[in-house]
CSV table of C-alpha atoms in Angstrom, one decimal:
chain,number,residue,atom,x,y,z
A,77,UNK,CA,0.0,0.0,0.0
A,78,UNK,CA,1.3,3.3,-0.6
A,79,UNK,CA,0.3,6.8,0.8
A,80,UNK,CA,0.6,10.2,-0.9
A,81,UNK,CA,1.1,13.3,0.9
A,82,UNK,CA,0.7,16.4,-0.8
A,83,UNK,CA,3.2,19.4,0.5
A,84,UNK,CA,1.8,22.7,0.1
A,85,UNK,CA,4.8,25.1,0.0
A,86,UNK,CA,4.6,29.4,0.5
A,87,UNK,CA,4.9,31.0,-2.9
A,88,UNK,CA,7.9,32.3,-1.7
A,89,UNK,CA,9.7,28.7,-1.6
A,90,UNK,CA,12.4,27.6,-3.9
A,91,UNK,CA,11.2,24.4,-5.0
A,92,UNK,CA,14.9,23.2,-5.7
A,93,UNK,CA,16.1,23.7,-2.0
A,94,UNK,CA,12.8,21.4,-0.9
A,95,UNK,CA,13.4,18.8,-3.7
A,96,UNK,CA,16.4,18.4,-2.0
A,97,UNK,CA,15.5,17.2,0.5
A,98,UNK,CA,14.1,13.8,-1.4
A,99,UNK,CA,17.5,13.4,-2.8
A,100,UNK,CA,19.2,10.5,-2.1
A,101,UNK,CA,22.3,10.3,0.3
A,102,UNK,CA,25.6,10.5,-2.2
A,103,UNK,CA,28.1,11.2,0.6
A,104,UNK,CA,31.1,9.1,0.2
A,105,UNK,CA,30.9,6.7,3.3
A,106,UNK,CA,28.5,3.3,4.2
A,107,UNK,CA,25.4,4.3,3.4
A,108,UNK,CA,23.8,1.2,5.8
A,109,UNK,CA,26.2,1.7,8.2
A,110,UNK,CA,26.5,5.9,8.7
A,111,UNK,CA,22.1,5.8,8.6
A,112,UNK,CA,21.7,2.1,10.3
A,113,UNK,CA,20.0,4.8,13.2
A,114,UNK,CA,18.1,6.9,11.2
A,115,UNK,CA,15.4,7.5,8.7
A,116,UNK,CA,16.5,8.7,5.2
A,117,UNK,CA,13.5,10.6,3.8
A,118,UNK,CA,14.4,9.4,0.3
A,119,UNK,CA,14.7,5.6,1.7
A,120,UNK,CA,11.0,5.7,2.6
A,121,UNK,CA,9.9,8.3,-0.2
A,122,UNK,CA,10.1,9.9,-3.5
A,123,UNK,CA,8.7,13.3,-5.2
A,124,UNK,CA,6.2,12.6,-7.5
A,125,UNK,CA,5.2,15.6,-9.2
A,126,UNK,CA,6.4,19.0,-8.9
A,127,UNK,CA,3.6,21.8,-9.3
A,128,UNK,CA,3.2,25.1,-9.2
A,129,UNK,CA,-0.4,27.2,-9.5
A,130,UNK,CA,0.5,30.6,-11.5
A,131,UNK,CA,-2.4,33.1,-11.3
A,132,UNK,CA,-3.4,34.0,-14.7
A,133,UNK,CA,-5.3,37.6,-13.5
A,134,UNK,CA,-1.8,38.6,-12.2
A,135,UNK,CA,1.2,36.8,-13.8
A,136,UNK,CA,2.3,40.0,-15.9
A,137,UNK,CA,2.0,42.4,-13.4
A,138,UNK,CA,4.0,40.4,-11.2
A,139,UNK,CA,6.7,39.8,-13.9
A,140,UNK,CA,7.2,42.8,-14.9
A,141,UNK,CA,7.3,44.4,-11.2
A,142,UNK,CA,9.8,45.4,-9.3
A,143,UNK,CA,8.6,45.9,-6.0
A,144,UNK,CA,9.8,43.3,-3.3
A,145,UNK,CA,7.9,40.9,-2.0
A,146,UNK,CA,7.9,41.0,2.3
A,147,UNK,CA,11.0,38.9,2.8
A,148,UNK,CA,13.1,41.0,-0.2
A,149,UNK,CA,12.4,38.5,-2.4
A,150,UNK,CA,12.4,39.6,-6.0
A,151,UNK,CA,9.0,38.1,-7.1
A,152,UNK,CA,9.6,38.0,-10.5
A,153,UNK,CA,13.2,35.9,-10.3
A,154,UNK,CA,10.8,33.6,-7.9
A,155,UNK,CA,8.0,32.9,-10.4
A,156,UNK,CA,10.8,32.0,-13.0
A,157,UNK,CA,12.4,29.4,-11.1
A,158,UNK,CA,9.0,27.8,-9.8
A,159,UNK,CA,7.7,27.6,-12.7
A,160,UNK,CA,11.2,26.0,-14.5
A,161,UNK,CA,11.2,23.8,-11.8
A,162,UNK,CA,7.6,22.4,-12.3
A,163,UNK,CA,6.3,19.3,-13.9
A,164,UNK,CA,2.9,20.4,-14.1
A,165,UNK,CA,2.1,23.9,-14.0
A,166,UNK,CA,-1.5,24.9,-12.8
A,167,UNK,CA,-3.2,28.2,-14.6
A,168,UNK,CA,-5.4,29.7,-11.8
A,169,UNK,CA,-7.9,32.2,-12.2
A,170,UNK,CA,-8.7,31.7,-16.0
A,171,UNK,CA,-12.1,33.2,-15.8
A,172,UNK,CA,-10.8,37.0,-14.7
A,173,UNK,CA,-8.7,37.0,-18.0
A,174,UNK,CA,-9.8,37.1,-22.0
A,175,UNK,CA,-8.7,33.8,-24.2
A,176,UNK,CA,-5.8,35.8,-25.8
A,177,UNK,CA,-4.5,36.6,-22.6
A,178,UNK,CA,-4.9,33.2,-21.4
A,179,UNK,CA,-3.0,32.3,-25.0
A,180,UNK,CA,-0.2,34.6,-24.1
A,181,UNK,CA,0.5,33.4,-20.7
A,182,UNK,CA,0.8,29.9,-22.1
A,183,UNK,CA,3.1,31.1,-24.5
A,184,UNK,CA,5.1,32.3,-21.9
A,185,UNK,CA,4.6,29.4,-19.5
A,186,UNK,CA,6.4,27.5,-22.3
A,187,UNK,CA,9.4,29.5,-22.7
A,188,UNK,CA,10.3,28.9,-19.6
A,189,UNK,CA,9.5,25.5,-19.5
A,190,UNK,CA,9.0,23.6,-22.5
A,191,UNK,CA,8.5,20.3,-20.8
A,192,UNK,CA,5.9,21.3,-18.3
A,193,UNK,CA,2.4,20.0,-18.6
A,194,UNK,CA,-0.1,22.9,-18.4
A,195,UNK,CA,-3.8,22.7,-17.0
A,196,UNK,CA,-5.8,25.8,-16.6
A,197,UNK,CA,-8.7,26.1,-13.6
A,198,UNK,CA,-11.0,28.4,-11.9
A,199,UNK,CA,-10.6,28.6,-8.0
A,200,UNK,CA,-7.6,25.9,-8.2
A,201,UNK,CA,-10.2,22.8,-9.6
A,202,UNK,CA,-8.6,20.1,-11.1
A,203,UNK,CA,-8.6,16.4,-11.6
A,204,UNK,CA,-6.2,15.7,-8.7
A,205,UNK,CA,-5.0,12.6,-11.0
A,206,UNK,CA,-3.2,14.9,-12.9
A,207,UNK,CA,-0.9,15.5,-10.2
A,208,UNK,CA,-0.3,12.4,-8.6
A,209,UNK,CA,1.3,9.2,-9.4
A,210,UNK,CA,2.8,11.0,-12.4
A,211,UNK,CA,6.2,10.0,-12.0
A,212,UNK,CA,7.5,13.2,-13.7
A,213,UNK,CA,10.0,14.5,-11.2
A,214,UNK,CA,13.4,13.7,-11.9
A,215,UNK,CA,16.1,15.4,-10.2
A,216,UNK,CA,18.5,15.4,-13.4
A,217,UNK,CA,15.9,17.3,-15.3
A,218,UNK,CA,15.2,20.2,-12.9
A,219,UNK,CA,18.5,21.9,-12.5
A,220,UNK,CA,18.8,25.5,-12.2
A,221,UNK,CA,21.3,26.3,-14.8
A,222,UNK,CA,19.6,24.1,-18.0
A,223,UNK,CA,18.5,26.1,-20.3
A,224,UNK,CA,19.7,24.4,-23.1
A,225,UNK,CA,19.7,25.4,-26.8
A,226,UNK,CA,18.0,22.4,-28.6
A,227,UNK,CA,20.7,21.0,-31.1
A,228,UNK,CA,19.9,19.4,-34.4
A,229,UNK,CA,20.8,15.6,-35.0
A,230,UNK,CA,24.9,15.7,-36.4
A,231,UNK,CA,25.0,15.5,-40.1
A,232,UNK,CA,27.6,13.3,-41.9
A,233,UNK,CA,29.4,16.9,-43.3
A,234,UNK,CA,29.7,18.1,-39.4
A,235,UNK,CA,31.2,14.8,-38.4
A,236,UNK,CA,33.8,14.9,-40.6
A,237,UNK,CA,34.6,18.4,-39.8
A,238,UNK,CA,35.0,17.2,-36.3
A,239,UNK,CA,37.4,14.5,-37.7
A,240,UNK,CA,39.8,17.2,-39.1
A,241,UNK,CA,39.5,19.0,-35.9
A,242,UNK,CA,37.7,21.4,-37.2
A,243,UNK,CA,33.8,22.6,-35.8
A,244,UNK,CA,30.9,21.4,-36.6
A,245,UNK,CA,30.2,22.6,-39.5
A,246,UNK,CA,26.7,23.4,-39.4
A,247,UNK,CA,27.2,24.8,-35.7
A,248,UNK,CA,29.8,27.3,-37.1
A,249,UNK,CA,26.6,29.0,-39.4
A,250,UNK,CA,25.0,29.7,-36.3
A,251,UNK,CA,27.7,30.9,-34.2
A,252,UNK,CA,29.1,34.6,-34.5
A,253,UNK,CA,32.2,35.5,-33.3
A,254,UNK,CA,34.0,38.6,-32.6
A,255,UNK,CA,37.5,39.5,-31.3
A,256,UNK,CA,36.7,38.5,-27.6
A,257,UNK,CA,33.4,36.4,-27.2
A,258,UNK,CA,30.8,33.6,-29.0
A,259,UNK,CA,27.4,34.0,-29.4
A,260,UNK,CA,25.5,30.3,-30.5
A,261,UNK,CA,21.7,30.9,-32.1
A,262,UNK,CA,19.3,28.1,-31.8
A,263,UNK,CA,19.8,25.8,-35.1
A,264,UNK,CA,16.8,27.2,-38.1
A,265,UNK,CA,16.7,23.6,-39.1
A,266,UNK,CA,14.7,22.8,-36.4
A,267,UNK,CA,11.4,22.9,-36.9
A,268,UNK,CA,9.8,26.1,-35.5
A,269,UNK,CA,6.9,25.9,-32.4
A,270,UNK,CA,4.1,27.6,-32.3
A,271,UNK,CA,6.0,30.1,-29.9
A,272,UNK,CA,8.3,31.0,-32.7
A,273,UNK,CA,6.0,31.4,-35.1
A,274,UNK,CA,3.8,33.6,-33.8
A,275,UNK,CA,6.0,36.0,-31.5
A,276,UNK,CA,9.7,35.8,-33.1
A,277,UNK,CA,11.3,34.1,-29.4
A,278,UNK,CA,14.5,32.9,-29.8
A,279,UNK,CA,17.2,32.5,-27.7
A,280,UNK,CA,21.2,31.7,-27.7
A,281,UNK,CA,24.1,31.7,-25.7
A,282,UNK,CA,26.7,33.9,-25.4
A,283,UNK,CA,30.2,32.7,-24.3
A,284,UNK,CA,33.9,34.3,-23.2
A,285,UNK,CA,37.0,33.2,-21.9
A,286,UNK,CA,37.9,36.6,-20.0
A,287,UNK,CA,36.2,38.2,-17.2
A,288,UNK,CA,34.2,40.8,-16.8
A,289,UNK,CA,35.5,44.5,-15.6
A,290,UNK,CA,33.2,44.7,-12.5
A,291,UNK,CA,32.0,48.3,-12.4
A,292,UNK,CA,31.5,48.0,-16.6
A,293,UNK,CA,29.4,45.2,-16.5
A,294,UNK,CA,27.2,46.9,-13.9
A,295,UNK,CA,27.1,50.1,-15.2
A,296,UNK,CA,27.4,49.5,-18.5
A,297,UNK,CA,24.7,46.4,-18.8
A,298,UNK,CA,22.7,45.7,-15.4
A,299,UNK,CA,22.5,49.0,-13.8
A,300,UNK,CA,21.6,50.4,-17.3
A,301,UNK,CA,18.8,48.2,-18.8
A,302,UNK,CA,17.6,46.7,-15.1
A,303,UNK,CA,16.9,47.1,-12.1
A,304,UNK,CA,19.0,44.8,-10.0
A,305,UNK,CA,18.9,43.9,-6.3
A,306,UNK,CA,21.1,43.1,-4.1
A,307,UNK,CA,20.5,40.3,-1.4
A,308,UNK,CA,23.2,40.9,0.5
A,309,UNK,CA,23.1,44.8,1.0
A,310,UNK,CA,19.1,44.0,2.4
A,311,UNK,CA,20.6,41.5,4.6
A,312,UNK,CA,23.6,43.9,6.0
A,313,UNK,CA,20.7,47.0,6.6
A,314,UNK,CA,18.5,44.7,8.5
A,315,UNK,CA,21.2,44.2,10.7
A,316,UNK,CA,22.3,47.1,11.1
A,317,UNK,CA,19.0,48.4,12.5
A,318,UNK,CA,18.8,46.0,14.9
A,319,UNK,CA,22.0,46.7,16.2
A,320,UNK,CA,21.2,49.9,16.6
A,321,UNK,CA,17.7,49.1,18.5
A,322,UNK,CA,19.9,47.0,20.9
A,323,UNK,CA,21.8,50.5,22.3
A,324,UNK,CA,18.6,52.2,22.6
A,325,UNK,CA,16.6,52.4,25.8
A,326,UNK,CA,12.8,51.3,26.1
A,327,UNK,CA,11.0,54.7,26.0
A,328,UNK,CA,13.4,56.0,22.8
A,329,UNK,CA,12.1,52.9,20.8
A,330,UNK,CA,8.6,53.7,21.7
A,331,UNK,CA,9.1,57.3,20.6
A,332,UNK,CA,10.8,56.5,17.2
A,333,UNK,CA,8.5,53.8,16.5
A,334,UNK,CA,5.3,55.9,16.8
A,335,UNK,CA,7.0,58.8,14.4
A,336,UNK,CA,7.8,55.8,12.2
A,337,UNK,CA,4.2,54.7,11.7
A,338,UNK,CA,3.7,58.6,11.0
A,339,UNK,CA,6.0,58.3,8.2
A,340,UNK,CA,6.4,55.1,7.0
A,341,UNK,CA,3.2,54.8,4.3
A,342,UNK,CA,3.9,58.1,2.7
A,343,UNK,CA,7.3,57.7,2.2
A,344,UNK,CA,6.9,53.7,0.9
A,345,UNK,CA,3.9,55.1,-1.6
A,346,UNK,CA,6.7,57.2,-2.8
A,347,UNK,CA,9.2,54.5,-3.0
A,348,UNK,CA,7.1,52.4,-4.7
A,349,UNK,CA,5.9,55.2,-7.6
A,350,UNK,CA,9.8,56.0,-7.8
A,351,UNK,CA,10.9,52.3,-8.4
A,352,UNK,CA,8.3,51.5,-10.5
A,353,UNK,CA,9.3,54.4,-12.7
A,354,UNK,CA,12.4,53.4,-12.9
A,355,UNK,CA,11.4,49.9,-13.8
A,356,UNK,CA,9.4,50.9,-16.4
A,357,UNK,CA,12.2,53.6,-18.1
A,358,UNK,CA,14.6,50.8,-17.5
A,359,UNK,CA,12.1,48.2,-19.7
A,360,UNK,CA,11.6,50.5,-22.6
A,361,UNK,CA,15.2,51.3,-23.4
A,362,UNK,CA,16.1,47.9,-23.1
A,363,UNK,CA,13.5,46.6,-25.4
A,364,UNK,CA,14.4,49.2,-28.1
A,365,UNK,CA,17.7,48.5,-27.8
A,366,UNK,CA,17.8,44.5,-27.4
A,367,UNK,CA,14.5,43.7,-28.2
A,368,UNK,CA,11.9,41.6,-25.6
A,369,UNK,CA,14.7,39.7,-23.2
A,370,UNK,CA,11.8,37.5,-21.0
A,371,UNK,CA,14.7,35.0,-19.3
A,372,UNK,CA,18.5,35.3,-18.9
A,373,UNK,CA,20.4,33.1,-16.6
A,374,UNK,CA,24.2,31.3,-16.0
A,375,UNK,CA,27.2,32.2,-14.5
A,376,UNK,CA,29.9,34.9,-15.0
A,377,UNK,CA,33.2,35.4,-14.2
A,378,UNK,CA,34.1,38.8,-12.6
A,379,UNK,CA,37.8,40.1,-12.3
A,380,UNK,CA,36.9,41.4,-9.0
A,381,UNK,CA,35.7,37.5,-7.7
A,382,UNK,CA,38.3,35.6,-9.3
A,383,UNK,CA,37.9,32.2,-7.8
A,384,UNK,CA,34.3,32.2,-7.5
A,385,UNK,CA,31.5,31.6,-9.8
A,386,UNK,CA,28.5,34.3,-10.0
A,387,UNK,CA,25.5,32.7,-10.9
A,388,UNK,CA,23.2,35.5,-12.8
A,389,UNK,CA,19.6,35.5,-13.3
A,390,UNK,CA,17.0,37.9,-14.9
A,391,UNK,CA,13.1,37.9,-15.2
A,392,UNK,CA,11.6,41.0,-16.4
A,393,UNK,CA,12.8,43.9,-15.3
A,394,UNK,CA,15.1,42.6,-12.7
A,395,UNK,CA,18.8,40.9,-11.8
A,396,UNK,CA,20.1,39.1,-9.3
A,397,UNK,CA,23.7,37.6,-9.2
A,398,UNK,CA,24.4,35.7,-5.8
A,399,UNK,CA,28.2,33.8,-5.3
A,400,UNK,CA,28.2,30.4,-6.0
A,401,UNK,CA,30.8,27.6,-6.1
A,402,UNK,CA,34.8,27.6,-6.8
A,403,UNK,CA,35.4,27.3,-9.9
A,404,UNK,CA,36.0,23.4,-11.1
A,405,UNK,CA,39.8,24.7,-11.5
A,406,UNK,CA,40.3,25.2,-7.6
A,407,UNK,CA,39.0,21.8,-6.5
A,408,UNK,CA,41.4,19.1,-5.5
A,409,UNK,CA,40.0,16.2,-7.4
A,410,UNK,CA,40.9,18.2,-11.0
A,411,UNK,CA,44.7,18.0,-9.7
A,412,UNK,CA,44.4,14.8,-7.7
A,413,UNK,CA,43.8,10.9,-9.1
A,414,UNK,CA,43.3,8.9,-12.4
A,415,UNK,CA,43.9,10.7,-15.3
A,416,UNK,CA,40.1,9.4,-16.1
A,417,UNK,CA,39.2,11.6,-12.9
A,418,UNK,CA,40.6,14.8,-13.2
A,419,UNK,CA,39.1,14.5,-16.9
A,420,UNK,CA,36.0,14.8,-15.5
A,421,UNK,CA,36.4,17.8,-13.5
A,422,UNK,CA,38.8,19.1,-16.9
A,423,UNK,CA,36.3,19.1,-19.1
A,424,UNK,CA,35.2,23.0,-19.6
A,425,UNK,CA,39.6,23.8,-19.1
A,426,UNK,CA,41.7,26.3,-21.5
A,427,UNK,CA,45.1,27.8,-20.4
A,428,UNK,CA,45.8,28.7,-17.1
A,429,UNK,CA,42.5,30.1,-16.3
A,430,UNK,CA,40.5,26.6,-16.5
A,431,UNK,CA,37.0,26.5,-16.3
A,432,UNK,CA,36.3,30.1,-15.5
A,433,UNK,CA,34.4,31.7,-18.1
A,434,UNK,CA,31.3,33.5,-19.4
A,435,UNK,CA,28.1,31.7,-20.4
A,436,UNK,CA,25.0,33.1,-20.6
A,437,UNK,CA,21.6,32.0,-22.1
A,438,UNK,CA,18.8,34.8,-23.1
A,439,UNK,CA,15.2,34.0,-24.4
A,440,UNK,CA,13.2,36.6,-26.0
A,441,UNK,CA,11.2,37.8,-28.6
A,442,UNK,CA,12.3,39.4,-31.6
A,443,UNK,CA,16.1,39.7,-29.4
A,444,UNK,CA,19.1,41.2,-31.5
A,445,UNK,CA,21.8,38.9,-30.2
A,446,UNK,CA,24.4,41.4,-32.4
A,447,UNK,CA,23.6,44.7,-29.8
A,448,UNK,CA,23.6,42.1,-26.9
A,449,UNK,CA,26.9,40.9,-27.9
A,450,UNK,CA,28.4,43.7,-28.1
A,451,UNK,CA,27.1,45.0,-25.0
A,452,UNK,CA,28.4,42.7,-23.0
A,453,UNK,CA,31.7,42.2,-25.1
A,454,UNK,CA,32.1,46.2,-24.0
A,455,UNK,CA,32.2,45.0,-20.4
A,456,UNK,CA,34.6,42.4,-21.2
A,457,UNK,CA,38.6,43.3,-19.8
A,458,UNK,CA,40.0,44.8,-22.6
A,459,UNK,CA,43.5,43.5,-23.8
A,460,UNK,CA,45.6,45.4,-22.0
A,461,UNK,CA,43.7,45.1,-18.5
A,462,UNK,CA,43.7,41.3,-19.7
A,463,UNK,CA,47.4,41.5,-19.9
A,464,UNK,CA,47.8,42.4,-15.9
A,465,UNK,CA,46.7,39.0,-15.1
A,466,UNK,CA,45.4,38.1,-11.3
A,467,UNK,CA,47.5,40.5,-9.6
A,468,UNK,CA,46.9,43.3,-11.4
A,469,UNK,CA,43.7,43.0,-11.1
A,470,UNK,CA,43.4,42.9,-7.8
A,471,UNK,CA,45.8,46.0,-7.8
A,472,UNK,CA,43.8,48.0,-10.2
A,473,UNK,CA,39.8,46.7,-10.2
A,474,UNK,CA,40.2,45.0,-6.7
A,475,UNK,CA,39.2,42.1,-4.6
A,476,UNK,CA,36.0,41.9,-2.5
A,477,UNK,CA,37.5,38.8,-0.1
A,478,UNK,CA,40.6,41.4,0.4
């Protein structure tokens, strides 16, 4: 007999973090031995189905914002990755919104996830068998960095390109290159969805193998065409007013509190209209300039955070780019072992700088890769910065763990 329990998770959860929890145990060690005392959730359990309800009378308002949500979260950035993360995505609300609408957020829906089921419902009615016992989750398909550009089936001329050492033919048609970076376009030899069709969406992925002048690529590109938000400065202001509440005695609290609630709704309102203003000026020079850019997301490399990979993200009108992982260049097992097992961690390596790189994938509609390109190439450390190497850098740009 088997039991299904359905786990209702806060729209603000990250449904990657909680289908973690399922995984199964890959530490190095006796599994039977190290767990002979406890209960491994995914010994007694597996995730079914991953879904996530979208409310149709509000989804573009709440992509495009960029207001935060009560935690600083940045609601659209959220929405993305639920909704990549989903194996069945529910469309709430239906009967507040017109067909086309209802068209357009599908079209949507699937550029962010292709593979996702879709069901739409009024007041969140649904046959609950299309939910469970699906057997749709798998952890390999729902990883937050796959946003792959389909590739066409290897022709006979491409492999023997590949023989010579050269590229794949076909591959080098689609990919433009210019003095400092690679930009691949979807193949137009696959055949076209709907999606394509009717709103021009594309998408591509832009590569380098030199890093990123930190104050460029934030004046220059996210500062410019987005608003971005930083996690971490939230984080540090929140505890710096509680630090200074701690020095202050009982009666001053009560004081500044009650001006506070004087204050605080008039000057948020404001906030709110200025950010949103900015939002939307931010929007419509970056859609003139680059065209409709709906998703972005990858990792950079920064001169300024050498040894540690940024993973970047976009949706809408906003960015966020949180440190990640070493690089696979600093870990032990790409200098340490088998030739077959440093290999593995060797894969993405050129020169002395390894693995460290740009890559970048964008989805839009009716994008001009060319002006992104270049954009971003303009951000790139040009060849005489390049030539300082590590040191200089840190010298000149800097080093935030200095």
């Amino acid at each position: 007999m088997f039991y299904f329990h359905r786990n209702q998770m806060l729209s603000v959860a990250e449904p990657s973090e909680v289908s973690g929890i399922f995984a199964e145990c890959e530490d190095d060690h006796d599994h039977d031995e190290e767990h002979k005392n406890t209960i491994v959730l995914s010994d007694i359990a597996r995730l079914d189905t991953c879904v996530t309800v979208v409310d149709a009378a509000t989804f573009f308002q709440n992509m495009d914002t960029v207001i935060l949500g009560g935690n600083n979260e940045t609601w659209p950035k959220l929405m993305a990755e639920q909704i990549e993360f989903s194996n069945v995505i529910v469309l709430n609300k239906v009967d507040l919104v017109s067909e086309s609408q209802i068209g357009k957020i599908k079209d949507h829906l699937f550029m962010l996830n292709s593979e996702a089921k879709i069901i739409t419902a009024q007041n969140s009615s649904i046959d609950v068998m299309e939910v469970v016992n699906t057997a749709l989750f798998k952890v390999d398909d729902l990883k937050p960095l796959s946003l792959p550009i389909e590739e066409e089936v290897e022709k006979e001329c491409c492999k023997k390109s590949v023989l010579r050492g050269e590229s794949s033919c076909c591959k080098r048609a689609r990919t433009f290159n210019s003095d400092v970076s690679q930009v691949i376009v979807s193949s137009k030899k696959l055949p076209k969805t709907r999606h394509e069709t009717r709103f021009g969406i594309t998408s591509f992925v832009y590569k380098a193998r030199r890093p990123f002048h930190s104050t460029r690529f934030h004046e220059t590109f996210v500062e410019k065409y987005f608003v971005f938000h930083d996690i971490e400065d939230d984080e540090d202001e929140e505890s710096e007013e509680e630090n200074e509440t701690e020095n202050k005695v009982p009666q001053q609290i009560v004081e500044e509190e009650k001006l506070s609630e004087l204050t605080e709704t008039k000057s948020q309102t404001e906030k709110i209209k200025l950010q949103q203003e900015e939002g939307i000026a931010k929007q419509n020079l970056r859609t003139k300039t680059f065209g409709n850019i709906l998703r972005s997301k990858g990792f950079i490399w920064t001169a300024h955070t050498h040894d540690m990979m940024i993973v970047y993200g976009q949706a809408g009108n906003t960015v966020t780019m949180d440190l990640d992982e070493k690089w696979d260049i600093l870990d032990s097992k790409a200098w340490i072992g088998s030739e077959e097992e440093k290999a593995a961690f060797r894969q993405n390596f050129t020169d002395s700088y390894g693995d460290r790189r740009q890559e970048l994938v964008f989805i839009g509609e009716k994008i001009n890769h060319e002006e992104i390109q270049k954009e971003l190439d303009s951000c790139l450390l040009t060849d005489e910065e390049f030539a300082l190497g590590v040191d200089g850098w840190k010298a000149t740009i800097g080093d935030m763990f200095l």
